[in-house]
Amino acid sequence: MATDYATLKKGGFMRQKQKNNFSLRLRVVGGQMTAQQLAKVAEVADKFGHGYVHFTSRQGVEIPFIKLDDIDAVKDALAEGDVKPGVCGPRVRTITACQGSEVCPNGCIDTEALAVELDARYFGRDLPHKFKFGITGCLNNCLKAEENDVGIKGGVKVEWQADKCIQCGLCEKACRVNAINVVDGKIEIDRSKCNYCGRCAFGCPTDAYTTTPGYVVSFGGLFGNRISKGEAVIPFIDNHDLLLKVCDAAIQWFDDNANPSERFKYTIERVGEEKFNQAIRDAYNNG
Amino acid sequence: MSDLNIEIDEEVDITNVVCPVTFVKAKVALEELDDGQVLKIHLNDGEPVQNVPRSLKDEGHQILKLIDNEDGTYDLIVRKVEE
Ligand code: HEM
Ligand code: SF4
Ligand code: SF4
Ligand code: SF4
């Protein structure tokens, strides 16, 4: 029987240059695995592979040198430790994330919870080409949002509360884009400059800013043969359900418009940026 | 607020070091103080003034005031708050 490489690939088995050997890609969500899962991965790598794993550039884990004949045994063994195979090929890939607000002092959003949610919603969905989501918790962009087809970056919208302010001027100093000016003892925020980094609010000694968490979303990033930075099309989204609607619209537009084997960025270029932007703006306005 | 007389218990100059030693030096100076005492930290514009106050706030201390000396340095007035 001929080996069905497409099915194997869909199940996360990457053909190696060594005949009948596969590097098995595992399902990782938001860059996290439990200790229990890791123990099982170690066991399988020892027993069926060459005793090591490879960490991919997008937070994936692969176990190289799995033999064709062992594939079912490997899947069963991994399932015992709650480890699922990943995917390759034309579909939604690993949802990547930094540690976000649950762990990082700079985090504006709970990236891990969002990664789990997007994983459940989209992971493995078949599309004309691969499709990558990346989630980063704040403007520091440790997770490099704009290199993904859809990049999500956490931020906060800040509002100054006059009654709590002690006029120390630290927020003006903390702002890296000079969006804050103190005018006659009043703080003025230039909204056209503000990038939602939250440094003013986090640094304020008296917590004189209220913060509303939200998302800056970019579309069409590529970081392979061609490099292109994802572009923001719509303003700051301060509503979680609206974020999901915008993601739904982006992925659906890709599914409806892309030619086979065409990355999101190229579809946007071929069909027209203005048409794509309109579709996203519609989702944003009618969400 | 700016005319309030705050009694300073101790001073430290961190203009002669760069981040992250700035923070370490400020932190060590605060460790020498008792709960409620006030430290004046002399620090540079740029990274130090952008980051040191925030780090001290995250450690639980109370920032009282920032004085701009208008010579590229600042004096940050901090009250020590013990955990
Ligand atoms: C032999 C060299 C060093 C050793 C063994 C060392 C060890 C440590 C240890 C054990 C801590 C944790 C302290 C705690 O529990 O709060 C620490 C914190 C830290 N170290 Fe070092 N360190 C060394 C050199 C340096 C240098 C050269 C720098 C900067 C130039 C540095 C910057 C820091 C900073 C910023 C912290 C965090 C301070 C805090 O949050 O309390 N360290 N280091
Ligand atoms: S992007 Fe922000 S929240 Fe995420 S790890 Fe970096 S600093 Fe922390
Ligand atoms: S959120 Fe960031 S960019 Fe906006 S005003 Fe505050 S410090 Fe400046
Ligand atoms: S940092 Fe806070 S207290 Fe200081 S000037 Fe800004 S808003 Fe006022």
Coordinates of C-alpha atoms and ligand atoms in Angstrom, one line a residue:
Chain A
M1 CA 0.0 0.0 0.0
A2 CA 1.3 3.4 -0.9
T3 CA 2.0 5.7 2.0
D4 CA -0.6 8.4 2.3
Y5 CA 1.7 11.3 3.0
A6 CA -1.0 14.0 2.9
T7 CA -2.9 12.3 5.7
L8 CA 0.2 11.8 7.7
K9 CA 1.1 15.4 7.2
K10 CA -2.3 16.5 8.3
G11 CA -1.7 14.4 11.4
G12 CA 1.5 16.2 12.2
F13 CA 3.9 13.6 10.7
M14 CA 6.6 15.3 8.7
R15 CA 8.5 13.1 6.3
Q16 CA 12.3 13.2 7.0
K17 CA 15.1 12.9 4.6
Q18 CA 15.7 9.5 6.1
K19 CA 13.3 7.0 4.4
N20 CA 10.4 5.9 6.5
N21 CA 11.3 8.3 9.3
F22 CA 9.0 11.0 10.5
S23 CA 9.4 14.0 12.7
L24 CA 6.1 14.1 14.7
R25 CA 4.8 17.5 15.4
L26 CA 2.8 17.9 18.6
R27 CA -0.1 20.1 19.5
V28 CA 1.1 23.0 21.7
V29 CA -1.2 25.8 22.7
G30 CA 0.2 29.2 23.6
G31 CA 3.6 27.8 24.1
Q32 CA 2.7 25.7 27.1
M33 CA 2.7 22.1 28.1
T34 CA 2.1 20.5 31.4
A35 CA 4.8 18.6 33.3
Q36 CA 2.8 15.5 32.8
Q37 CA 2.7 16.0 29.0
L38 CA 6.4 16.7 28.9
A39 CA 7.2 13.5 30.8
K40 CA 5.2 11.5 28.2
V41 CA 6.9 13.3 25.4
A42 CA 10.3 12.4 26.9
E43 CA 9.3 8.8 27.3
V44 CA 8.1 8.6 23.7
A45 CA 11.2 10.3 22.4
D46 CA 13.3 7.8 24.3
K47 CA 11.4 4.7 23.3
F48 CA 10.4 5.5 19.7
G49 CA 12.7 8.3 18.6
H50 CA 16.4 9.2 19.1
G51 CA 16.0 10.4 22.7
Y52 CA 15.6 14.1 21.9
V53 CA 13.0 16.7 20.8
H54 CA 13.2 19.7 18.5
F55 CA 11.6 23.0 19.5
T56 CA 10.3 24.8 16.4
S57 CA 10.4 28.5 15.9
R58 CA 6.7 28.8 16.6
Q59 CA 6.6 27.1 20.0
G60 CA 6.0 23.7 18.6
V61 CA 7.6 20.5 19.7
E62 CA 8.6 17.7 17.3
I63 CA 9.8 14.2 18.0
P64 CA 12.2 13.3 15.2
F65 CA 12.9 9.7 13.9
I66 CA 9.6 8.1 14.5
K67 CA 9.4 5.0 12.3
L68 CA 6.5 4.5 9.9
D69 CA 5.6 1.2 11.5
D70 CA 5.4 2.7 15.0
I71 CA 3.0 5.5 14.2
D72 CA 0.0 4.0 15.8
A73 CA 1.8 2.9 18.9
V74 CA 3.3 6.4 19.2
K75 CA -0.1 8.0 18.9
D76 CA -1.5 5.7 21.6
A77 CA 1.4 6.3 23.9
L78 CA 1.1 10.0 23.6
A79 CA -2.7 10.0 24.1
E80 CA -2.0 8.3 27.5
G81 CA -0.2 11.5 28.6
D82 CA -2.8 13.8 27.1
V83 CA -0.5 14.8 24.2
K84 CA -2.1 15.3 20.9
P85 CA -0.4 15.4 17.5
G86 CA -0.1 18.7 15.7
V87 CA -0.8 19.6 12.1
C88 CA 1.2 20.7 9.0
G89 CA -0.1 21.6 5.6
P90 CA -2.8 24.0 4.5
R91 CA -4.6 24.7 7.7
V92 CA -4.6 26.7 10.9
R93 CA -1.3 26.1 12.7
T94 CA -0.2 26.3 16.3
I95 CA -1.6 29.3 18.1
T96 CA 1.4 31.0 19.7
A97 CA 1.4 33.3 22.7
C98 CA 3.7 34.9 25.2
Q99 CA 2.9 34.4 28.9
G100 CA 0.7 37.6 29.1
S101 CA -1.0 39.2 32.0
E102 CA -1.3 36.1 34.2
V103 CA 2.5 36.0 34.6
C104 CA 4.2 39.0 33.0
P105 CA 4.1 42.4 34.9
N106 CA 3.7 44.2 31.5
G107 CA 0.9 42.0 30.2
C108 CA -2.3 43.8 29.2
I109 CA -4.4 40.7 28.2
D110 CA -4.6 37.1 29.2
T111 CA -2.8 35.7 26.1
E112 CA -3.0 32.1 27.3
A113 CA -6.7 32.0 27.8
L114 CA -7.1 33.6 24.4
A115 CA -4.8 31.0 22.8
V116 CA -6.8 28.2 24.3
E117 CA -10.0 29.8 22.9
L118 CA -8.6 30.4 19.4
D119 CA -7.1 26.9 19.4
A120 CA -10.6 25.4 20.1
R121 CA -12.2 27.7 17.5
Y122 CA -9.7 27.3 14.6
F123 CA -6.9 24.8 15.1
G124 CA -6.5 22.5 12.2
R125 CA -9.2 24.1 10.1
D126 CA -8.5 23.3 6.4
L127 CA -7.8 26.4 4.3
P128 CA -6.1 27.1 0.9
H129 CA -2.8 27.5 2.6
K130 CA -1.2 27.5 6.1
F131 CA -2.6 30.2 8.5
K132 CA -0.9 31.4 11.6
F133 CA -2.2 33.2 14.7
G134 CA 0.1 34.8 17.2
I135 CA -0.8 36.5 20.5
T136 CA 1.4 38.9 22.3
G137 CA 0.5 40.5 25.7
C138 CA 1.7 44.1 25.2
L139 CA 3.5 46.5 22.9
N140 CA 6.8 45.0 23.9
N141 CA 5.8 42.3 21.3
C142 CA 7.9 39.5 22.6
L143 CA 5.8 37.1 20.5
K144 CA 6.3 39.2 17.3
A145 CA 2.6 39.5 16.4
E146 CA 3.1 41.1 12.9
E147 CA 4.9 38.0 11.5
N148 CA 1.6 36.1 11.7
D149 CA -1.3 35.9 9.2
V150 CA -3.4 37.3 12.1
G151 CA -1.4 39.0 14.9
I152 CA -3.1 40.0 18.2
K153 CA -1.4 42.4 20.5
G154 CA -2.7 43.4 23.9
G155 CA -2.9 47.0 25.0
V156 CA -4.9 49.2 27.3
K157 CA -6.9 52.3 26.7
V158 CA -6.1 54.8 29.4
E159 CA -8.2 57.5 31.0
W160 CA -6.7 60.1 33.4
Q161 CA -8.5 60.7 36.7
A162 CA -7.8 64.2 37.9
D163 CA -8.7 63.7 41.5
K164 CA -6.1 61.0 42.1
C165 CA -3.2 62.8 40.3
I166 CA -0.3 64.2 42.4
Q167 CA 1.2 66.0 39.5
C168 CA 4.5 64.2 39.6
G169 CA 4.9 64.1 35.9
L170 CA 6.1 60.5 35.7
C171 CA 3.5 59.5 33.2
E172 CA 4.7 62.2 30.8
K173 CA 8.3 60.7 31.2
A174 CA 7.1 57.1 30.9
C175 CA 5.4 57.6 27.5
R176 CA 7.8 56.7 24.7
V177 CA 5.8 58.4 22.0
N178 CA 5.3 61.8 23.7
A179 CA 1.5 61.4 23.7
I180 CA 1.2 63.0 27.2
N181 CA 1.4 66.7 27.9
V182 CA 0.8 68.4 31.2
V183 CA -1.1 71.6 30.5
D184 CA -2.0 73.8 33.4
G185 CA -2.0 70.9 35.8
K186 CA -4.1 68.8 33.5
I187 CA -3.0 65.7 31.6
E188 CA -3.7 65.7 27.9
I189 CA -3.4 62.6 25.9
D190 CA -2.9 62.9 22.2
R191 CA -4.9 60.0 21.0
S192 CA -3.4 60.1 17.5
K193 CA 0.0 59.2 19.1
C194 CA -1.1 56.9 21.8
N195 CA -0.2 53.2 21.1
Y196 CA -2.0 51.7 24.1
C197 CA 1.2 50.5 25.8
G198 CA -0.1 51.4 29.3
R199 CA 3.3 52.6 30.6
C200 CA 1.7 55.8 31.9
A201 CA -0.9 53.9 33.9
F202 CA 1.4 51.1 35.2
G203 CA 4.0 53.7 36.2
C204 CA 1.7 56.1 37.9
P205 CA 2.3 56.1 41.7
T206 CA -1.3 56.8 42.6
D207 CA -3.0 54.7 39.9
A208 CA -4.6 57.9 38.5
Y209 CA -5.4 56.2 35.2
T210 CA -8.2 53.7 34.5
T211 CA -7.3 51.0 32.0
T212 CA -9.5 49.1 29.6
P213 CA -7.7 46.1 28.1
G214 CA -8.1 45.4 24.4
Y215 CA -6.4 44.3 21.2
V216 CA -4.5 45.7 18.3
V217 CA -4.9 43.3 15.4
S218 CA -2.6 42.9 12.3
F219 CA -3.3 41.0 9.1
G220 CA -1.2 39.4 6.4
G221 CA 2.1 38.9 8.1
L222 CA 4.7 36.7 6.4
F223 CA 8.1 35.7 7.6
G224 CA 9.5 33.1 5.2
N225 CA 10.7 33.4 1.6
R226 CA 9.2 36.8 1.6
I227 CA 9.0 39.0 4.6
S228 CA 6.1 41.3 5.1
K229 CA 4.8 42.9 8.2
G230 CA 1.1 42.4 9.1
E231 CA -0.9 45.6 8.9
A232 CA -3.4 47.0 11.3
V233 CA -6.6 47.8 9.4
I234 CA -9.0 48.8 12.2
P235 CA -8.6 50.7 15.5
F236 CA -8.1 49.3 19.0
I237 CA -10.7 46.7 19.8
D238 CA -11.8 46.9 23.5
N239 CA -14.3 44.0 23.3
H240 CA -13.5 40.3 23.3
D241 CA -16.5 39.2 21.3
L242 CA -15.7 41.7 18.6
L243 CA -12.2 40.4 18.4
L244 CA -13.5 37.0 17.7
K245 CA -15.9 38.3 15.0
V246 CA -13.0 40.1 13.3
C247 CA -10.9 36.9 13.4
D248 CA -13.8 35.0 12.0
A249 CA -14.2 37.5 9.2
A250 CA -10.5 37.4 8.3
I251 CA -10.2 33.7 8.1
Q252 CA -13.5 33.4 6.2
W253 CA -12.4 36.0 3.7
F254 CA -9.2 34.1 3.2
D255 CA -11.1 30.8 2.7
D256 CA -13.5 32.5 0.2
N257 CA -10.9 34.4 -1.8
A258 CA -7.6 32.6 -1.8
N259 CA -6.3 30.4 -4.6
P260 CA -4.9 27.0 -3.5
S261 CA -1.4 27.4 -2.1
E262 CA -1.7 31.2 -1.8
R263 CA -0.8 32.8 1.5
F264 CA -3.1 35.4 3.0
K265 CA -0.8 38.3 2.2
Y266 CA -0.8 37.4 -1.5
T267 CA -4.5 37.0 -1.6
I268 CA -4.9 40.4 -0.1
E269 CA -2.6 41.8 -2.7
R270 CA -4.2 40.0 -5.7
V271 CA -7.8 40.7 -4.7
G272 CA -7.0 44.2 -3.5
E273 CA -6.2 45.7 -0.1
E274 CA -9.1 48.0 -0.2
K275 CA -11.6 45.1 -0.7
F276 CA -10.0 43.2 2.2
N277 CA -9.9 46.2 4.5
Q278 CA -13.6 46.9 3.8
A279 CA -14.5 43.3 4.8
I280 CA -12.6 43.7 8.0
R281 CA -14.1 47.2 8.7
D282 CA -17.6 45.8 8.1
A283 CA -17.0 43.1 10.7
Y284 CA -15.6 45.7 13.1
N285 CA -18.5 48.1 12.6
N286 CA -21.3 45.6 12.5
G287 CA -19.8 43.3 15.2
Chain B
M1 CA 1.5 69.4 46.2
S2 CA 4.8 70.6 44.8
D3 CA 5.3 72.9 47.7
L4 CA 4.7 70.2 50.4
N5 CA 7.7 69.9 52.7
I6 CA 8.6 66.3 52.8
E7 CA 11.4 65.3 55.3
I8 CA 14.1 63.4 53.6
D9 CA 15.8 60.7 55.7
E10 CA 18.5 59.6 53.2
E11 CA 19.8 60.3 49.7
V12 CA 21.3 58.2 47.0
D13 CA 22.9 59.2 43.7
I14 CA 22.3 56.7 40.9
T15 CA 23.4 59.0 38.0
N16 CA 26.8 57.2 37.9
V17 CA 25.4 53.8 37.0
V18 CA 23.3 52.5 34.2
C19 CA 20.2 50.2 34.1
P20 CA 19.6 47.7 35.6
V21 CA 22.2 48.7 38.3
T22 CA 20.3 51.9 38.9
F23 CA 17.4 49.9 40.3
V24 CA 19.6 47.6 42.3
K25 CA 21.4 50.6 43.9
A26 CA 18.1 52.3 44.7
K27 CA 16.7 49.1 46.1
V28 CA 19.8 48.6 48.3
A29 CA 19.5 52.2 49.6
L30 CA 15.8 51.6 50.5
E31 CA 16.7 48.4 52.3
E32 CA 18.9 50.4 54.7
L33 CA 15.8 52.5 55.7
D34 CA 13.0 51.7 58.2
D35 CA 9.4 51.4 57.2
G36 CA 8.0 54.8 56.5
Q37 CA 11.3 56.6 56.0
V38 CA 11.8 58.7 52.9
L39 CA 14.6 58.4 50.3
K40 CA 15.7 61.0 47.8
I41 CA 17.0 59.3 44.6
H42 CA 19.1 61.5 42.2
L43 CA 18.7 60.0 38.8
N44 CA 19.2 60.7 35.1
D45 CA 16.7 61.4 32.3
G46 CA 15.9 58.7 29.8
E47 CA 15.9 55.1 30.8
P48 CA 16.4 55.6 34.6
V49 CA 13.5 58.0 35.0
Q50 CA 11.3 55.9 32.7
N51 CA 12.0 52.6 34.5
V52 CA 13.2 53.1 38.1
P53 CA 10.0 54.7 39.5
R54 CA 7.9 52.0 38.0
S55 CA 10.1 49.2 39.4
L56 CA 10.0 50.8 42.9
K57 CA 6.2 51.1 42.6
D58 CA 6.0 47.4 41.6
E59 CA 8.0 46.6 44.8
G60 CA 5.3 48.3 46.8
H61 CA 7.0 51.5 47.7
Q62 CA 5.2 54.8 47.6
I63 CA 6.4 57.4 45.1
L64 CA 5.8 60.9 46.6
K65 CA 7.2 63.2 44.1
L66 CA 9.4 63.7 41.1
I67 CA 11.5 66.9 40.9
D68 CA 12.8 68.0 37.5
N69 CA 16.2 69.7 38.1
E70 CA 16.1 70.9 34.5
D71 CA 19.7 69.8 34.0
G72 CA 19.0 66.3 32.7
T73 CA 18.6 64.9 36.2
Y74 CA 15.6 64.3 38.5
D75 CA 15.1 63.8 42.2
L76 CA 12.6 61.1 43.0
I77 CA 11.2 61.1 46.5
V78 CA 10.1 57.7 47.7
R79 CA 8.7 56.4 51.0
K80 CA 9.7 53.0 52.0
V81 CA 6.8 50.6 52.4
E82 CA 7.7 47.2 54.0
E83 CA 5.8 44.2 52.9
Ligands
HEM1 C1 28.2 37.1 40.2 C2 27.3 37.9 39.7 C3 25.8 37.9 40.1 C4 25.1 37.0 40.9 C5 25.6 35.8 41.6 C6 23.8 37.5 41.0 C7 22.8 36.9 41.7 C8 21.5 37.4 41.8 C9 20.4 36.9 42.6 C10 20.5 35.6 43.4 C11 19.4 37.7 42.4 C12 18.0 37.5 43.1 C13 18.0 38.3 44.3 C14 16.7 38.3 45.0 O1 16.3 37.3 45.5 O2 16.0 39.4 45.1 C15 19.7 38.7 41.6 C16 18.9 39.7 41.2 C17 19.2 40.7 40.3 N1 20.4 40.9 39.7 FE1 22.1 39.8 40.0 N2 23.7 38.7 40.2 C18 24.9 38.9 39.7 C19 25.3 40.0 38.9 C20 24.4 40.9 38.5 C21 24.8 42.0 37.6 C22 26.2 42.2 37.1 C23 23.7 42.7 37.4 C24 23.4 44.0 36.6 C25 24.4 44.6 35.9 C26 22.6 42.1 38.1 C27 21.3 42.6 38.2 C28 20.3 42.1 38.9 C29 19.0 42.6 39.0 C30 18.5 43.8 38.3 C31 18.3 41.8 39.9 C32 16.9 42.0 40.3 C33 16.9 42.7 41.6 C34 15.6 42.4 42.3 O3 14.6 42.3 41.7 O4 15.7 42.3 43.6 N3 23.1 41.0 38.8 N4 21.0 38.6 41.1
SF4_2 S1 4.8 40.8 25.0 FE1 4.5 42.0 26.9 S2 3.1 40.6 28.1 FE2 4.1 39.4 26.6 S3 6.0 38.6 27.5 FE3 6.5 40.4 26.4 S4 6.4 42.0 27.9 FE4 5.3 40.3 28.8
SF4_3 S1 -0.8 54.2 26.9 FE1 1.4 54.4 26.3 S2 1.4 55.6 24.4 FE2 -0.6 55.9 25.4 S3 -0.3 57.8 26.6 FE3 0.1 56.0 27.9 S4 2.3 55.7 27.8 FE4 1.7 57.0 26.1
SF4_4 S1 2.0 59.6 36.9 FE1 0.0 59.7 37.8 S2 0.2 61.1 39.5 FE2 2.0 61.4 38.2 S3 1.3 63.1 36.9 FE3 0.9 61.2 35.8 S4 -1.3 60.8 36.4 FE4 -0.5 62.3 37.8

